[in-house]
mmCIF file of C-alpha atoms (C1' of nucleotides) in Angstrom:
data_model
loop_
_atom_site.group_PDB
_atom_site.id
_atom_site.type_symbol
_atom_site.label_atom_id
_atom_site.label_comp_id
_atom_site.label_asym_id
_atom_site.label_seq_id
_atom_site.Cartn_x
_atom_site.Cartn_y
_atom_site.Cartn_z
ATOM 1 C CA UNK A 1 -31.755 -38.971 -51.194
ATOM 2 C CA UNK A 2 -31.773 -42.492 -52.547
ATOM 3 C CA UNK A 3 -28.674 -44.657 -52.313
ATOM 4 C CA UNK A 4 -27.984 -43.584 -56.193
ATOM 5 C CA UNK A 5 -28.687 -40.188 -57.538
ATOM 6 C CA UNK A 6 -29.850 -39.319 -60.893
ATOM 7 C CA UNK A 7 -26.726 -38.441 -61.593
ATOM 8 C CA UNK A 8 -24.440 -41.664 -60.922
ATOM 9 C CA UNK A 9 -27.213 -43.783 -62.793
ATOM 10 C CA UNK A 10 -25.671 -41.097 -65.427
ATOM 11 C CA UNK A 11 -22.081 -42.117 -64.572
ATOM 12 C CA UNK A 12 -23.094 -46.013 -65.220
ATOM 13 C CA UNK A 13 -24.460 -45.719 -68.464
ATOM 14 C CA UNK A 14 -22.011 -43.586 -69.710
ATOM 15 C CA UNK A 15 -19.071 -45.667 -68.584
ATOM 16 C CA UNK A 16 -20.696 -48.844 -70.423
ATOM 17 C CA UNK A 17 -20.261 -47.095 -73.543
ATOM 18 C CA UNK A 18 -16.687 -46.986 -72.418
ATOM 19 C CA UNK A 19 -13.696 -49.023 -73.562
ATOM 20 C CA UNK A 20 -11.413 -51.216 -71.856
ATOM 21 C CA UNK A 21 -8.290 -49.396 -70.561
ATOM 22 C CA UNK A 22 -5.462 -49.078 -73.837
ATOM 23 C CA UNK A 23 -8.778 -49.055 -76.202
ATOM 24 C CA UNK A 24 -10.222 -46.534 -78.955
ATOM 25 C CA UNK A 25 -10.928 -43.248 -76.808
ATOM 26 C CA UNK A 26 -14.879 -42.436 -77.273
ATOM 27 C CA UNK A 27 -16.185 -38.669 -77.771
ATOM 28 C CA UNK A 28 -18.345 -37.057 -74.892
ATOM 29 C CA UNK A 29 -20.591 -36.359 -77.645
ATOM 30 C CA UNK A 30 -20.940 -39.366 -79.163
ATOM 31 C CA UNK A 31 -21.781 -41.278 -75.915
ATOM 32 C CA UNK A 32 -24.445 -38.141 -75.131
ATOM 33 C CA UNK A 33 -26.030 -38.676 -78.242
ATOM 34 C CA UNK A 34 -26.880 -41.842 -77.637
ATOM 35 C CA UNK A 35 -27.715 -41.762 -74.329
ATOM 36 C CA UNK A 36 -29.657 -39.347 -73.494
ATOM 37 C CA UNK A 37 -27.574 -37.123 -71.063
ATOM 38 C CA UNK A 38 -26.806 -33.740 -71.962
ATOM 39 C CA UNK A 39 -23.384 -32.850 -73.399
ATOM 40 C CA UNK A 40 -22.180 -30.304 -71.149
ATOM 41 C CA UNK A 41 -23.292 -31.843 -67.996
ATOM 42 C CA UNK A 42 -21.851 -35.188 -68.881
ATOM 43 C CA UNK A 43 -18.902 -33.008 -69.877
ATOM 44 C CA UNK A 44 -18.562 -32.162 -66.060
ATOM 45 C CA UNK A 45 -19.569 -35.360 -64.683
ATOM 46 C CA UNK A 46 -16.816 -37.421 -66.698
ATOM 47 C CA UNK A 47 -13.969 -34.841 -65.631
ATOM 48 C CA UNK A 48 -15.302 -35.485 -61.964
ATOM 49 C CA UNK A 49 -14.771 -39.434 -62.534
ATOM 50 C CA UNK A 50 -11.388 -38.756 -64.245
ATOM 51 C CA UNK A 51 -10.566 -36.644 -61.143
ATOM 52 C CA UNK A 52 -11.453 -39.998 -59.268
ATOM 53 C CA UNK A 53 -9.085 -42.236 -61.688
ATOM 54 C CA UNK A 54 -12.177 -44.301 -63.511
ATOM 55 C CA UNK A 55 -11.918 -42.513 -66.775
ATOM 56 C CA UNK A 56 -9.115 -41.121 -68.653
ATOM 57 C CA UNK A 57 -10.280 -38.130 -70.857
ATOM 58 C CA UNK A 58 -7.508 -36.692 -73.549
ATOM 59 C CA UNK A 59 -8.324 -33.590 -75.256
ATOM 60 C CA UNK A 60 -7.815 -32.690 -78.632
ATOM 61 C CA UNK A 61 -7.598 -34.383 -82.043
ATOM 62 C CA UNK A 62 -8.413 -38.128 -81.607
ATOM 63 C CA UNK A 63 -9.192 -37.423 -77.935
ATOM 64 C CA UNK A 64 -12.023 -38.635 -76.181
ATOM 65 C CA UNK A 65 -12.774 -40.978 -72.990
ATOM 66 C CA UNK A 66 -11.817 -44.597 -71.861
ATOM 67 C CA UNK A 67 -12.019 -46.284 -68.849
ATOM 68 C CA UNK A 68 -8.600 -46.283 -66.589
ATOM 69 C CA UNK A 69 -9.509 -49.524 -65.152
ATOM 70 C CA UNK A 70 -10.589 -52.823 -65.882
ATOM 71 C CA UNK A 71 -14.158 -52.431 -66.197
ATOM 72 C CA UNK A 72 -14.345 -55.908 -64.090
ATOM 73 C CA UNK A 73 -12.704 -53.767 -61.402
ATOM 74 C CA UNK A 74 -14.707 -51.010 -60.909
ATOM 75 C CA UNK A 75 -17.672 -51.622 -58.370
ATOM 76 C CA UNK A 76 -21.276 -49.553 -58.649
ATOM 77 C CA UNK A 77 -20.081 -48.621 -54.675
ATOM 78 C CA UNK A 78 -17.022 -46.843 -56.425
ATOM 79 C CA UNK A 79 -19.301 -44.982 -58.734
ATOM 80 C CA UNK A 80 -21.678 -43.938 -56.282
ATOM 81 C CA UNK A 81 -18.668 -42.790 -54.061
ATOM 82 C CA UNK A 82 -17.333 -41.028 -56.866
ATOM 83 C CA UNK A 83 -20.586 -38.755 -57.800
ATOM 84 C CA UNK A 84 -22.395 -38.535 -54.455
ATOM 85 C CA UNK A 85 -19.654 -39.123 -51.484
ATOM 86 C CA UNK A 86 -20.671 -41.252 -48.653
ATOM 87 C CA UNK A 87 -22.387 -38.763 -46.177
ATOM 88 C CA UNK A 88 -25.532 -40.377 -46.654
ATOM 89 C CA UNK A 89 -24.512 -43.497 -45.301
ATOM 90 C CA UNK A 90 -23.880 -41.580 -41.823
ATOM 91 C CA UNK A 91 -27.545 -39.902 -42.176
ATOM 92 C CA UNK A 92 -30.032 -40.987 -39.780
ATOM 93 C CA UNK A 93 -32.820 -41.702 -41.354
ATOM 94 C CA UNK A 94 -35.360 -39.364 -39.876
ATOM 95 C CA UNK A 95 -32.682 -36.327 -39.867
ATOM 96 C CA UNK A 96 -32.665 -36.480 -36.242
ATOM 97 C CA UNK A 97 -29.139 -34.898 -35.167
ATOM 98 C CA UNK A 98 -29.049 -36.471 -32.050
ATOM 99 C CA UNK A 99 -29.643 -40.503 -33.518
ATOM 100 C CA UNK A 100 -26.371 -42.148 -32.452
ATOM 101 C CA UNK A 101 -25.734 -45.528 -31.404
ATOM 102 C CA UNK A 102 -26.504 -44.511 -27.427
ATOM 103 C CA UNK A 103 -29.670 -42.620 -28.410
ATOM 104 C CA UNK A 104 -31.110 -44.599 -31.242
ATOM 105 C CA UNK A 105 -33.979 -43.608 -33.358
ATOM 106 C CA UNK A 106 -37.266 -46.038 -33.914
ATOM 107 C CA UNK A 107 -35.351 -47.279 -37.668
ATOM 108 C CA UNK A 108 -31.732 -46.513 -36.206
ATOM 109 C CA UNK A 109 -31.036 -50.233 -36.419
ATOM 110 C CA UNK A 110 -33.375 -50.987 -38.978
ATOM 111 C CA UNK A 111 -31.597 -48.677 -41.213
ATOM 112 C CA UNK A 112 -28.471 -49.698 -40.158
ATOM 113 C CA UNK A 113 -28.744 -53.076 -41.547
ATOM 114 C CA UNK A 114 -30.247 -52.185 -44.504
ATOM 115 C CA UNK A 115 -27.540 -49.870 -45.298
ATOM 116 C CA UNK A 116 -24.978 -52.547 -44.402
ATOM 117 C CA UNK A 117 -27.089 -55.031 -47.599
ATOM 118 C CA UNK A 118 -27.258 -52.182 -49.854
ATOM 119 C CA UNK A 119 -23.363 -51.734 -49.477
ATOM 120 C CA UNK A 120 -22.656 -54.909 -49.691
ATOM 121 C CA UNK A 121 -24.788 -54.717 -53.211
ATOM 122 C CA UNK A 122 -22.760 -51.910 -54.496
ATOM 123 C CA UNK A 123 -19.702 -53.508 -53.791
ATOM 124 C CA UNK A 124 -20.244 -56.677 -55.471
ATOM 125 C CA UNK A 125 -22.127 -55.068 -58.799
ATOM 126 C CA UNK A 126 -18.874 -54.511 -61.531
ATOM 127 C CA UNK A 127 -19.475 -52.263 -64.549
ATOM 128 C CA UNK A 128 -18.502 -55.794 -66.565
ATOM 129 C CA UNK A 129 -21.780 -56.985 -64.632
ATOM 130 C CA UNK A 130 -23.845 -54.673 -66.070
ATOM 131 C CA UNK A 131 -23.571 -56.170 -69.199
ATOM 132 C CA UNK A 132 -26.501 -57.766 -68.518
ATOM 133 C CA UNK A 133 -28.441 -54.684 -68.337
ATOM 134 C CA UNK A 134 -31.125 -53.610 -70.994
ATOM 135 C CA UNK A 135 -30.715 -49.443 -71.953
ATOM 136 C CA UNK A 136 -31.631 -49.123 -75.204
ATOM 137 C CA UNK A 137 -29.358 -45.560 -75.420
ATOM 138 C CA UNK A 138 -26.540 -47.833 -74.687
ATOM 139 C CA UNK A 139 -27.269 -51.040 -76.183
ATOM 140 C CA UNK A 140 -27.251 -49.124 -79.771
ATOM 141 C CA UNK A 141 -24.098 -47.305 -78.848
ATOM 142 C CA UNK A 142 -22.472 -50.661 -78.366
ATOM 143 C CA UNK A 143 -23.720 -52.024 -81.157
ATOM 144 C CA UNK A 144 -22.810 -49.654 -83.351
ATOM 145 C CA UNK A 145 -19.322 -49.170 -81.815
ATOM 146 C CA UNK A 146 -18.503 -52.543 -82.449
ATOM 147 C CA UNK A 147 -18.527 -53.792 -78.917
ATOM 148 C CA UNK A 148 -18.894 -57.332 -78.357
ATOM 149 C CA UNK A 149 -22.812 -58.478 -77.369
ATOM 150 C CA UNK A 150 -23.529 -59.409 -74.255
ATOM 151 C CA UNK A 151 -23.755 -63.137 -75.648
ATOM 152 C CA UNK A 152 -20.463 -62.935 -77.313
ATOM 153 C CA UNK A 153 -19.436 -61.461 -73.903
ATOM 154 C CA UNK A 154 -20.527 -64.405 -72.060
ATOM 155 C CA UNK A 155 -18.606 -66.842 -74.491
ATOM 156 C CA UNK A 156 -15.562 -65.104 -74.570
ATOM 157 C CA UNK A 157 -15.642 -65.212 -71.130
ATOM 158 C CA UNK A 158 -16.705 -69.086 -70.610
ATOM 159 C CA UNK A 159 -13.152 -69.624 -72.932
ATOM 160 C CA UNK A 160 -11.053 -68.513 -71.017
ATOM 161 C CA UNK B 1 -34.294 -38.474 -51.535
ATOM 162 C CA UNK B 2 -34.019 -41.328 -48.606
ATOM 163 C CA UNK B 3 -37.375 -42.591 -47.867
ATOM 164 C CA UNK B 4 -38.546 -40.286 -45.694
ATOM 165 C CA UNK B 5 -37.415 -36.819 -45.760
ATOM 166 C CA UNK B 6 -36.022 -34.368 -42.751
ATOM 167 C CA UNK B 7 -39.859 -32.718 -42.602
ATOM 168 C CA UNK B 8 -40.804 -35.944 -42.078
ATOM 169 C CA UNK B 9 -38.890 -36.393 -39.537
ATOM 170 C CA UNK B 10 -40.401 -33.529 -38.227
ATOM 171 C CA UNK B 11 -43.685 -34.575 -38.967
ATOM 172 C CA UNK B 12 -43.121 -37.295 -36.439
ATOM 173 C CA UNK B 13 -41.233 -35.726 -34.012
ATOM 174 C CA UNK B 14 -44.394 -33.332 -33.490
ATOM 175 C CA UNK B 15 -47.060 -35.451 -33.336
ATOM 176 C CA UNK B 16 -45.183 -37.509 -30.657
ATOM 177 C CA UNK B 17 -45.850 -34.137 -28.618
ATOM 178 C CA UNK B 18 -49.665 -34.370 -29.242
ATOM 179 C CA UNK B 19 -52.235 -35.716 -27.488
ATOM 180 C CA UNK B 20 -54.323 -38.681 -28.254
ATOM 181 C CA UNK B 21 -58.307 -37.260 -29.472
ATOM 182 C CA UNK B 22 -60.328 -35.707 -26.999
ATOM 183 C CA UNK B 23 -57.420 -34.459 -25.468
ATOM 184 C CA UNK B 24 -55.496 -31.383 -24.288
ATOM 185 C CA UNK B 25 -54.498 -29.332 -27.482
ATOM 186 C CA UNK B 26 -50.874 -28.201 -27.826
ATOM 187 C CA UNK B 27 -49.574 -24.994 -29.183
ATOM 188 C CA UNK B 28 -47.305 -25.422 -32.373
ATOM 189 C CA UNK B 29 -45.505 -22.346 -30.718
ATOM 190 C CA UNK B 30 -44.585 -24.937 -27.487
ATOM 191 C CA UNK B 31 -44.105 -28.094 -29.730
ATOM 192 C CA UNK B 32 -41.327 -25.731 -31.741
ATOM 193 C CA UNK B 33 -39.934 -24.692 -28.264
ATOM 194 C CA UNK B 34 -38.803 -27.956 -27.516
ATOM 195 C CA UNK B 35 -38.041 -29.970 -30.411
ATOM 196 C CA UNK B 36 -36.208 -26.872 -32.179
ATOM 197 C CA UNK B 37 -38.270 -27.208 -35.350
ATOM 198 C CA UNK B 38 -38.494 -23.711 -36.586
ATOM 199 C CA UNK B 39 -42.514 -22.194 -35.599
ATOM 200 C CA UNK B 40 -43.139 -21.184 -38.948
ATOM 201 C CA UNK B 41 -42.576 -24.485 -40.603
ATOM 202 C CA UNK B 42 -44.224 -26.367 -38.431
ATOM 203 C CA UNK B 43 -47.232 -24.556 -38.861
ATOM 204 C CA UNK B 44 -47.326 -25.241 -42.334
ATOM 205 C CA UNK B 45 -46.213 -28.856 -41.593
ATOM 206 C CA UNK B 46 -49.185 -29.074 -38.946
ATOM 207 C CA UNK B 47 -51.727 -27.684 -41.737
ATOM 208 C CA UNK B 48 -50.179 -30.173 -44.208
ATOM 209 C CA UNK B 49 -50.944 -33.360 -41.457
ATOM 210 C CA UNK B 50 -54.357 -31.458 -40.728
ATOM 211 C CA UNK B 51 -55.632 -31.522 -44.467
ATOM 212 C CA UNK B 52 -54.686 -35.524 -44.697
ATOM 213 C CA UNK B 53 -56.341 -36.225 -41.185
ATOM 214 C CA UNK B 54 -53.721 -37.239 -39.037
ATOM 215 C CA UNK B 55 -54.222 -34.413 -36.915
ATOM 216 C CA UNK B 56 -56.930 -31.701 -35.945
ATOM 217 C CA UNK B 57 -56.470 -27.927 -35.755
ATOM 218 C CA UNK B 58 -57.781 -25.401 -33.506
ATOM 219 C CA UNK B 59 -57.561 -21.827 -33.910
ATOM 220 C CA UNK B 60 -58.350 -19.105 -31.221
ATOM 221 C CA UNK B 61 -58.538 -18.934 -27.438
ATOM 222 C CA UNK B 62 -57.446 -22.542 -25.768
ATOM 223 C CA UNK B 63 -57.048 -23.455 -29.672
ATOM 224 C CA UNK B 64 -54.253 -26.109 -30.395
ATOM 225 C CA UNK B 65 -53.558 -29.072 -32.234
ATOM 226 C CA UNK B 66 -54.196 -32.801 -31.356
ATOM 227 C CA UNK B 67 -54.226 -36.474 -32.980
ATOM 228 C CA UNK B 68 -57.369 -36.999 -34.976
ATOM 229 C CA UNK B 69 -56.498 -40.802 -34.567
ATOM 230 C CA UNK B 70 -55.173 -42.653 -31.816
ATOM 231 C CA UNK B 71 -51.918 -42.883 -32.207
ATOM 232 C CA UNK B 72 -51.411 -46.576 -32.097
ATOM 233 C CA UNK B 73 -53.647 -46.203 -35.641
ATOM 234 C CA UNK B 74 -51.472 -44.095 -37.111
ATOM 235 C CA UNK B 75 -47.916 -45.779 -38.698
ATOM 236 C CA UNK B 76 -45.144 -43.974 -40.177
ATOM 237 C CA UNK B 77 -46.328 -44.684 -43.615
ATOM 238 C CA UNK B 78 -49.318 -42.362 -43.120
ATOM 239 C CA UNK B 79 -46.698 -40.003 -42.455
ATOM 240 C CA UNK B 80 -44.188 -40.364 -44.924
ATOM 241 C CA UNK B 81 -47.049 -40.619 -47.553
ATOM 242 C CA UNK B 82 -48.384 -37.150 -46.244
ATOM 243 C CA UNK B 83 -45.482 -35.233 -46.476
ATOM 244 C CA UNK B 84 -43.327 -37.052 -49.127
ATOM 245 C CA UNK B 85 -46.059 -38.747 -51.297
ATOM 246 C CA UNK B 86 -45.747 -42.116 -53.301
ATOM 247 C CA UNK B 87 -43.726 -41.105 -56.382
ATOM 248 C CA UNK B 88 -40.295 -42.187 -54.703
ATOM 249 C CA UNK B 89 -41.334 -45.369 -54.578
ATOM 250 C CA UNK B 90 -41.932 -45.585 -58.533
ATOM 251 C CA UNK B 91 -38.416 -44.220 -59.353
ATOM 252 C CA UNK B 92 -35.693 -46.330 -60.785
ATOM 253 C CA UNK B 93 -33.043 -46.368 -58.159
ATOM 254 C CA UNK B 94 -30.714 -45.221 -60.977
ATOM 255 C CA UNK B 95 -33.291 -42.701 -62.050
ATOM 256 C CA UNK B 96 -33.379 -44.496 -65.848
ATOM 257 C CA UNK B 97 -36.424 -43.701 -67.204
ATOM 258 C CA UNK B 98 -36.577 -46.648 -69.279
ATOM 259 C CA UNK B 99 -36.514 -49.580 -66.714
ATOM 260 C CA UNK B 100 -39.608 -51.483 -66.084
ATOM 261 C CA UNK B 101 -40.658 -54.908 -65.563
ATOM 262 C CA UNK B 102 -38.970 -56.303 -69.046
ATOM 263 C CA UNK B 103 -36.198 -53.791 -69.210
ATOM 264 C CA UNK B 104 -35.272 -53.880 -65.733
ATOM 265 C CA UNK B 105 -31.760 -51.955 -64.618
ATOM 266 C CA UNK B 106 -29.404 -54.435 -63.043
ATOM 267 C CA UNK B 107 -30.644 -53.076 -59.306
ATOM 268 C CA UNK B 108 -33.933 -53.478 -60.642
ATOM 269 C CA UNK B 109 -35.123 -56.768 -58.916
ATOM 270 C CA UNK B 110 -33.119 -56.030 -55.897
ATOM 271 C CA UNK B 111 -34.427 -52.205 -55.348
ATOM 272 C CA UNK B 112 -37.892 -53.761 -55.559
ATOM 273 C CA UNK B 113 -37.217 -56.464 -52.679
ATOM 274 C CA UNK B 114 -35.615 -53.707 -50.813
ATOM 275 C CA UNK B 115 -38.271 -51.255 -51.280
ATOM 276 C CA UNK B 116 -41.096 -53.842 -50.376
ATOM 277 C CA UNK B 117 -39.177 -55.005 -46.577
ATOM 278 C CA UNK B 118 -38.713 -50.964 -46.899
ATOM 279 C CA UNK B 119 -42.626 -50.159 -47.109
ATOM 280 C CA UNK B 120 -43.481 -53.271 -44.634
ATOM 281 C CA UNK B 121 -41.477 -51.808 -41.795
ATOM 282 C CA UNK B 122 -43.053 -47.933 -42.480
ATOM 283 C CA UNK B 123 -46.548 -49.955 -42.409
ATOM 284 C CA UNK B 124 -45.572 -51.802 -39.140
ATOM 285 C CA UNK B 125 -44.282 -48.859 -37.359
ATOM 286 C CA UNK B 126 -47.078 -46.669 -35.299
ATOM 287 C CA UNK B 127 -46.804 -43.531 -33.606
ATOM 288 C CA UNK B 128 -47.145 -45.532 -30.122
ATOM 289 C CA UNK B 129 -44.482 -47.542 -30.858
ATOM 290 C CA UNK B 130 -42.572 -44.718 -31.316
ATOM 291 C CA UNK B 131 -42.438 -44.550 -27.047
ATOM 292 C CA UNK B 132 -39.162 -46.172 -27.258
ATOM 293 C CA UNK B 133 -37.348 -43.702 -29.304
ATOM 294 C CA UNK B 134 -35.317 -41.591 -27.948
ATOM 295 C CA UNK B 135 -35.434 -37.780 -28.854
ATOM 296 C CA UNK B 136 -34.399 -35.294 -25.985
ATOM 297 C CA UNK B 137 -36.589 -33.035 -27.124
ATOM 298 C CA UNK B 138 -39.836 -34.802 -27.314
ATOM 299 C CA UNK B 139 -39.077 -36.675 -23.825
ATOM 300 C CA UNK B 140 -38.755 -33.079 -22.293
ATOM 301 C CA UNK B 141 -41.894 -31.752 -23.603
ATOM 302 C CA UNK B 142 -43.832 -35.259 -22.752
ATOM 303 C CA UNK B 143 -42.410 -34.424 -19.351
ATOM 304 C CA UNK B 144 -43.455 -31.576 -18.712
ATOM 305 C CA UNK B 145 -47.344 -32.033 -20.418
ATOM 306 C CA UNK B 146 -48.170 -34.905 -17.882
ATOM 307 C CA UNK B 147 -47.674 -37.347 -20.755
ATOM 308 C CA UNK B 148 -47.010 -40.963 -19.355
ATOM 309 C CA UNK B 149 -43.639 -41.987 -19.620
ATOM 310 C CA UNK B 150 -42.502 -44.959 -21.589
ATOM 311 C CA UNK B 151 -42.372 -46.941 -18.613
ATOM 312 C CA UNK B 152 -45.827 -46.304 -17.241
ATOM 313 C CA UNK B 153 -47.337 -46.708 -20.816
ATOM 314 C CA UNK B 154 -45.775 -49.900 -20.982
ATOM 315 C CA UNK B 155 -47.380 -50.875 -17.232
ATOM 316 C CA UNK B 156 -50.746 -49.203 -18.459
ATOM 317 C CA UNK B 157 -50.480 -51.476 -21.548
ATOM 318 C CA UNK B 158 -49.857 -54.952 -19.757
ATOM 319 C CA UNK B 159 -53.101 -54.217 -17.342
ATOM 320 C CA UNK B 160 -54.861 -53.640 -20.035
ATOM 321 C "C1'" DA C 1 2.939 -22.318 -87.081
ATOM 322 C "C1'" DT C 2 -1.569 -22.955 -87.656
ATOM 323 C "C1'" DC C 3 -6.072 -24.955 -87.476
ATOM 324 C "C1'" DA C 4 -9.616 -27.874 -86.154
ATOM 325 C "C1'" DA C 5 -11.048 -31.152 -82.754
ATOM 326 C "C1'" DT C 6 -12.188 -31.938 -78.231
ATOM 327 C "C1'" DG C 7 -12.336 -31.829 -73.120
ATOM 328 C "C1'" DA C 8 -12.270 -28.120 -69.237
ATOM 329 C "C1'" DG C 9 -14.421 -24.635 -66.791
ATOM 330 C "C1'" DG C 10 -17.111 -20.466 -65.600
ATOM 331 C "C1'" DA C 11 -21.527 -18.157 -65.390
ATOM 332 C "C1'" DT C 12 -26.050 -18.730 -65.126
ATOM 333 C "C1'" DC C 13 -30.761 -20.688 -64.965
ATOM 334 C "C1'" DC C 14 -34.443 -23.532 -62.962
ATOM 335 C "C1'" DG C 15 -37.077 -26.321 -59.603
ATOM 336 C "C1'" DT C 16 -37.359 -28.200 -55.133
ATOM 337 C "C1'" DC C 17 -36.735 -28.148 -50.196
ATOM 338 C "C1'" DG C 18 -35.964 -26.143 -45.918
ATOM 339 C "C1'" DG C 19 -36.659 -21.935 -43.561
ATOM 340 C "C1'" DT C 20 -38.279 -16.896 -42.151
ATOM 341 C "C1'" DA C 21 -41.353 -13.131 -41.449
ATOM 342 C "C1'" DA C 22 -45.401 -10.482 -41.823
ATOM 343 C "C1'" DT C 23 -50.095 -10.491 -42.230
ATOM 344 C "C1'" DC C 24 -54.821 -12.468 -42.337
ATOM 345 C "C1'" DT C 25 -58.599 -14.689 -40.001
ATOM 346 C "C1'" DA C 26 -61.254 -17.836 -36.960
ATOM 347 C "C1'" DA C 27 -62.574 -18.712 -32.176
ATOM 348 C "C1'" DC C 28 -63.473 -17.648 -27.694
ATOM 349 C "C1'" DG C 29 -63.993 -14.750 -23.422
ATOM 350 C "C1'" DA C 30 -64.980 -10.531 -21.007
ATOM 351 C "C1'" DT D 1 -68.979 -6.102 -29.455
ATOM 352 C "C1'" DC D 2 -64.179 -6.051 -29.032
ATOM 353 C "C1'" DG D 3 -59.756 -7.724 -28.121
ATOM 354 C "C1'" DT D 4 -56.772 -11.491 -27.504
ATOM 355 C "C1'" DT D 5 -55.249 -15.819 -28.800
ATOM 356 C "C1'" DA D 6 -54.439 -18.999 -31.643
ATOM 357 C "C1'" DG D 7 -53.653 -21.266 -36.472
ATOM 358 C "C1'" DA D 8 -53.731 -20.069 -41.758
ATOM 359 C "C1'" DT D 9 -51.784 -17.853 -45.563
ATOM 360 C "C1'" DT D 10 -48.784 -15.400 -48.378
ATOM 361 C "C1'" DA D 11 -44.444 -13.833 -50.008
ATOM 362 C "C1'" DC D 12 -39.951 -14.371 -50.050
ATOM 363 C "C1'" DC D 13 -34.947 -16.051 -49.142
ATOM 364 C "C1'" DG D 14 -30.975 -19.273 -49.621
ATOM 365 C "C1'" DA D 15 -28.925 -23.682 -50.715
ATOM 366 C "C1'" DC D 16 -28.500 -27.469 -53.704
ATOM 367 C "C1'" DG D 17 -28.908 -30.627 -57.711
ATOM 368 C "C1'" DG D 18 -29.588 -30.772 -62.377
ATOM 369 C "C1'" DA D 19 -28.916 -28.568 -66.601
ATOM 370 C "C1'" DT D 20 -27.481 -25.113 -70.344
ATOM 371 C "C1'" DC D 21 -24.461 -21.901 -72.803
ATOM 372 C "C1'" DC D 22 -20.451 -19.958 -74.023
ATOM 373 C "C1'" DT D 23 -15.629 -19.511 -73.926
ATOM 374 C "C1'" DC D 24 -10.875 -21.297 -72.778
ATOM 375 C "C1'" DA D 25 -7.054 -24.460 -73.248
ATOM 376 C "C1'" DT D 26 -4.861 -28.420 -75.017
ATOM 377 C "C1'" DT D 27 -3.743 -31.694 -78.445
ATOM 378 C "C1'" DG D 28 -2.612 -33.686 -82.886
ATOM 379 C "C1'" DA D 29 -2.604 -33.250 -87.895
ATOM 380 C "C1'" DT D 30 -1.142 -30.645 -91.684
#
DNA sequence: ATCAATGAGGATCCGTCGGTAATCTAACGA
DNA sequence: TCGTTAGATTACCGACGGATCCTCATTGAT
């Protein structure tokens, strides 16, 4: 079980074809169509993250999906929380039941630290971050959802 | 999928109950006695280590299994790669299928850094080393098979 | 009130991994 | 040669993650 699972990497790309909180709600559909993931499965994963408060899904006419938070406020750490819990932090890495801090396996402390960078990582990766991340699927879904490129992004941002 | 999986774990647990070549051969039925690794599986898991040569395999009267390499040549690498295989290594940490080298995922550059001190410590690791771990279990059976204890090996070790 | 749009949710399928049990077969000793 | 002692092999089970299908329930427009 790696840090991420298939299906938070799911969760991230289909939040960047989110909008900002009070924005134009997006369609499950739409955002599987361009990504990649498959309707029904997204359908379940985006209820779980409104269940968590990062998305707010309406139903019905003009429903659809935006993001209930800033997405310069929502960490990678809260996404991978969200979809896969944090038991796998407290895993050793072996399996060993009896690994504790008293009785320490060979990588006990190895792991420990590298599970201490890779949470520090996830905590200081925002979905605004990602902007800077090449996915075709959702490149073209911003593009053609009028999003602002990741340039425009940049200069917005070096305005204000 | 962490890096190396719970049979893995196993994997190493086991052979830390074996003796180096030319030596006494162990029953997998004793080896699942004490480390609580169920017979069955083992077997299979001792077969598994048998075909990739970390181990030879004895059937019949005073039959048994034993390290086919000393185990100061054998690192947990060998082992994860003989139970788990390479592929995890390949995977994008977000599972996107589309990340490489030019389209790299936003984890991209740091997954690869992490998975290269990752590999380096598997590599450095060798069954020997493994004396200082602590699994109740193993240290019972070692006990009671005559192996040296951690100590002693150390003492043997400095003479040398 | 009704209808169409749209997310919610249940049932089910599939592949992998960990695990069990029964049986087959090689090796040795008497 | 025959029987015992081992590992080898086969079949199968259950749980879990990913995925699909189909139906239900809610919402807004008319």
């Amino acid at each position: 079980m790696l840090p991420l699972s298939q299906t938070t990497g799911y969760a991230l790309r289909a939040m960047r074809c989110l909008q900002e909180p009070g924005g134009q709600p997006v369609l499950v559909e739409s955002v599987a169509d361009y990504t990649g993931i498959p309707r029904s499965y997204l359908s379940k994963l985006v209820h779980k993250l409104a269940k968590k408060g990062l998305v707010t899904a309406r139903r019905g006419h003009h429903g659809g999906v935006v993001l209930a938070k800033p997405s310069a406020e929502i960490t990678l750490e809260d996404l991978s929380e969200a979809i896969d819990g944090v038991a796998w932090r407290k895993r050793c890495l072996m399996g060993l039941a009896g690994c504790t801090e008293e009785t320490p396996c060979v990588l006990h402390d190895y792991w420990k630290q590298t599970l201490q960078e890779i949470l520090v990582r996830l905590r200081s990766v925002t979905l605004a971050d990602m902007a800077r991340h090449q996915d075709p699927g959702v490149e073209r879904f911003r593009a053609d959802h009028g999003f602002l490129t990741t340039v425009e992004a940049e200069r917005d941002h070096a305005h204000a």
